[in-house]
Amino acid sequence: MTAQLRSELRKMRSTRTNVGLLLGLVGVILFGVVAGSFGTEAELSLLDDQRELVGNGAFAAAFAALIGVLAMTSESRHGTIRATLVFTPARPLVVFAKVLASALVGIAFGALGAALALGAGVVTIRGHGHDVLLDSGDIGRLLLGTIVMAALWAALGVGVGGVLRNQVLTIVGLFGWVFVIETLLLRHLPDVGRYAPGAAGTAVTGDTVGDSTVDLLAPVTGGVLLAAYALVFVVAGAFVTSRRDIT
Amino acid sequence: MAPLTSPTIASLPDEVVVVDHLTKRFGRVLAVDDLSFRLETGSVTGFLGPNGAGKTTILRMLLGLVRPTSGTALVFGHPYREHSEPARRTGAVLEAADFHPGRSGREHLITLALAAGLPASRADEVLDVVGLTKAAGRGVKTYSLGMRQRLGLAAALLRNPDLLILDEPANGLDPEGVHWLRVFMRDFAAAGGTVLVSSHVLAEAALTVDRVVIIGRGRLMKIAELDELVDESATLERAFLELTPGSTV
């Protein structure tokens, strides 16, 4: 397992893909914080709006999901899966090593995303002449929640990628689900929607979903539920990967 | 190019590869039909057949990538996936395109070396063997087809294998590369290694292999020492065309 994990971590840093994702994350968070501060100058004095501003760190989870998806599906796309499985025929081991490696990189993205959103948020709030009302509880929840959410989404990305195999299909499916279907669910069937993976993940940071008034799950419940989704998809991905012919 | 490191062979069983009543169906297509053959140690066997004959499917079943519908495919006495460290004894080159275009040749090899529990420095040793040291730091997208074949071969050599399974390794090689590959395979077999090399380039196969396994429509057409086959039919090409009717090669 250690050998395969080292191999997967090396794959993570031997292309420019994850550097690109990191730059993308920085850009999205800074844009989110700056955009969130415009037109709401008065409201930035309120605690809820300050929380929402630094909550932009949660974008790290979407990037972590991409890391996981790409770790799995780029091997099918470029054919490297053949050499990988000739060297390590124990296919579940390969999938689990990808889960661990993606989760570790996801944790780094989560920590960086939360710290960046917090730093940029505080500068922005002060720049508008308001006092920062966030306390250590808010900050701890933001940091820890974002890290947990990013790690779990990275694992979920590997699992879904293992089940669907096709890179474009996986990315469109995953993001279509979270940003389109879950949005509709939360709006029209909130009692179902709050149990969906995206909403469960958002609950971990104690955030609300955009401007909706849906009550999300408690952070710990959301985290456990998201972990359960991740586990189901990782096991399914390992199973499907083990069964199929690599042609 | 650097001299080869000779494979280390420790008390091999005689039969390196055993294919026994092997059959594979993809849906309604019968790709491999009740095929049996055996390979002994220290030889270069040409795996010949027209395109679509099932060569690639058979090689992938030997490597545990494709699951047989029935029958067995064994390397060193066991199905590939049941060995604890299969790559230590078996190296494979399957397709010249199997690389991430943005990853350098050296990094590609390092990811595989690490998976095999080898130090990253092993990558530089095999790069030297195949003569890719200068290009090692560049992305594979800048490599010619021949360079990709060499990189694939370098990966196959990482664990100093006793058996090499090569699927059309001469594709894209220039004449110098073809000559180098031939010498490489001969030296590998002379040191006690076993090579199973598929090809549809008969002229090249005739210069390289000791024996041929000829496949047509998923079935075994002929297994013979090259010299017997050529005695019977004057040339490998004529033997091949007689054995695989309808072939366009």
mmCIF file with all atom_site columns, C-alpha atoms in Angstrom, chain B residues 44-48 149 166-186 195 197-212 226 230 235-237 240 249:
data_model
loop_
_atom_site.group_PDB
_atom_site.id
_atom_site.type_symbol
_atom_site.label_atom_id
_atom_site.label_alt_id
_atom_site.label_comp_id
_atom_site.label_asym_id
_atom_site.label_entity_id
_atom_site.label_seq_id
_atom_site.pdbx_PDB_ins_code
_atom_site.Cartn_x
_atom_site.Cartn_y
_atom_site.Cartn_z
_atom_site.occupancy
_atom_site.B_iso_or_equiv
_atom_site.pdbx_formal_charge
_atom_site.auth_seq_id
_atom_site.auth_comp_id
_atom_site.auth_asym_id
_atom_site.auth_atom_id
_atom_site.pdbx_PDB_model_num
ATOM 1  C CA . VAL B 1 44  ? 11.974 -15.495 -28.625 1.00 0.00 ? 44  VAL B CA 1
ATOM 2  C CA . THR B 1 45  ? 8.520  -16.447 -29.831 1.00 0.00 ? 45  THR B CA 1
ATOM 3  C CA . GLY B 1 46  ? 6.819  -14.479 -32.581 1.00 0.00 ? 46  GLY B CA 1
ATOM 4  C CA . PHE B 1 47  ? 3.105  -14.103 -32.103 1.00 0.00 ? 47  PHE B CA 1
ATOM 5  C CA . LEU B 1 48  ? 1.869  -13.609 -35.624 1.00 0.00 ? 48  LEU B CA 1
ATOM 6  C CA . GLN B 1 149 ? 8.174  2.538   -27.952 1.00 0.00 ? 149 GLN B CA 1
ATOM 7  C CA . LEU B 1 166 ? 5.691  -7.061  -26.348 1.00 0.00 ? 166 LEU B CA 1
ATOM 8  C CA . ASP B 1 167 ? 2.728  -6.048  -28.510 1.00 0.00 ? 167 ASP B CA 1
ATOM 9  C CA . GLU B 1 168 ? 3.982  -4.741  -31.875 1.00 0.00 ? 168 GLU B CA 1
ATOM 10 C CA . PRO B 1 169 ? 7.104  -3.100  -30.374 1.00 0.00 ? 169 PRO B CA 1
ATOM 11 C CA . ALA B 1 170 ? 8.677  -2.393  -33.776 1.00 0.00 ? 170 ALA B CA 1
ATOM 12 C CA . ASN B 1 171 ? 5.856  -0.057  -34.847 1.00 0.00 ? 171 ASN B CA 1
ATOM 13 C CA . GLY B 1 172 ? 7.286  3.387   -35.459 1.00 0.00 ? 172 GLY B CA 1
ATOM 14 C CA . LEU B 1 173 ? 10.910 2.430   -34.958 1.00 0.00 ? 173 LEU B CA 1
ATOM 15 C CA . ASP B 1 174 ? 13.387 3.602   -37.581 1.00 0.00 ? 174 ASP B CA 1
ATOM 16 C CA . PRO B 1 175 ? 15.743 1.011   -39.160 1.00 0.00 ? 175 PRO B CA 1
ATOM 17 C CA . GLU B 1 176 ? 18.372 1.657   -36.515 1.00 0.00 ? 176 GLU B CA 1
ATOM 18 C CA . GLY B 1 177 ? 15.745 1.202   -33.793 1.00 0.00 ? 177 GLY B CA 1
ATOM 19 C CA . VAL B 1 178 ? 14.476 -2.020  -35.355 1.00 0.00 ? 178 VAL B CA 1
ATOM 20 C CA . HIS B 1 179 ? 18.002 -3.375  -35.445 1.00 0.00 ? 179 HIS B CA 1
ATOM 21 C CA . TRP B 1 180 ? 18.569 -2.322  -31.853 1.00 0.00 ? 180 TRP B CA 1
ATOM 22 C CA . LEU B 1 181 ? 15.316 -3.998  -30.757 1.00 0.00 ? 181 LEU B CA 1
ATOM 23 C CA . ARG B 1 182 ? 16.287 -7.215  -32.541 1.00 0.00 ? 182 ARG B CA 1
ATOM 24 C CA . VAL B 1 183 ? 19.698 -7.327  -30.854 1.00 0.00 ? 183 VAL B CA 1
ATOM 25 C CA . PHE B 1 184 ? 18.049 -6.483  -27.564 1.00 0.00 ? 184 PHE B CA 1
ATOM 26 C CA . MET B 1 185 ? 15.562 -9.375  -27.799 1.00 0.00 ? 185 MET B CA 1
ATOM 27 C CA . ARG B 1 186 ? 18.272 -11.835 -28.901 1.00 0.00 ? 186 ARG B CA 1
ATOM 28 C CA . VAL B 1 195 ? 10.211 -13.029 -25.135 1.00 0.00 ? 195 VAL B CA 1
ATOM 29 C CA . VAL B 1 197 ? 6.522  -10.582 -29.303 1.00 0.00 ? 197 VAL B CA 1
ATOM 30 C CA . SER B 1 198 ? 3.508  -9.952  -31.504 1.00 0.00 ? 198 SER B CA 1
ATOM 31 C CA . SER B 1 199 ? 3.994  -8.625  -34.976 1.00 0.00 ? 199 SER B CA 1
ATOM 32 C CA . HIS B 1 200 ? 2.404  -8.366  -38.335 1.00 0.00 ? 200 HIS B CA 1
ATOM 33 C CA . VAL B 1 201 ? 5.720  -7.373  -39.947 1.00 0.00 ? 201 VAL B CA 1
ATOM 34 C CA . LEU B 1 202 ? 6.850  -10.757 -41.196 1.00 0.00 ? 202 LEU B CA 1
ATOM 35 C CA . ALA B 1 203 ? 10.205 -9.763  -42.618 1.00 0.00 ? 203 ALA B CA 1
ATOM 36 C CA . GLU B 1 204 ? 11.242 -8.417  -39.244 1.00 0.00 ? 204 GLU B CA 1
ATOM 37 C CA . ALA B 1 205 ? 9.865  -11.400 -37.339 1.00 0.00 ? 205 ALA B CA 1
ATOM 38 C CA . ALA B 1 206 ? 11.747 -13.793 -39.611 1.00 0.00 ? 206 ALA B CA 1
ATOM 39 C CA . LEU B 1 207 ? 15.037 -12.194 -38.544 1.00 0.00 ? 207 LEU B CA 1
ATOM 40 C CA . THR B 1 208 ? 14.308 -12.177 -34.827 1.00 0.00 ? 208 THR B CA 1
ATOM 41 C CA . VAL B 1 209 ? 12.277 -15.100 -33.577 1.00 0.00 ? 209 VAL B CA 1
ATOM 42 C CA . ASP B 1 210 ? 13.111 -18.739 -32.824 1.00 0.00 ? 210 ASP B CA 1
ATOM 43 C CA . ARG B 1 211 ? 9.583  -19.981 -33.202 1.00 0.00 ? 211 ARG B CA 1
ATOM 44 C CA . VAL B 1 212 ? 6.218  -18.711 -34.281 1.00 0.00 ? 212 VAL B CA 1
ATOM 45 C CA . LEU B 1 226 ? 10.926 -20.899 -37.524 1.00 0.00 ? 226 LEU B CA 1
ATOM 46 C CA . VAL B 1 230 ? 10.439 -21.890 -43.544 1.00 0.00 ? 230 VAL B CA 1
ATOM 47 C CA . THR B 1 235 ? 9.366  -18.122 -46.781 1.00 0.00 ? 235 THR B CA 1
ATOM 48 C CA . LEU B 1 236 ? 7.610  -17.070 -43.613 1.00 0.00 ? 236 LEU B CA 1
ATOM 49 C CA . GLU B 1 237 ? 5.403  -14.861 -45.721 1.00 0.00 ? 237 GLU B CA 1
ATOM 50 C CA . PHE B 1 240 ? 1.684  -17.053 -43.110 1.00 0.00 ? 240 PHE B CA 1
ATOM 51 C CA . VAL B 1 249 ? -1.266 -8.441  -44.584 1.00 0.00 ? 249 VAL B CA 1
#
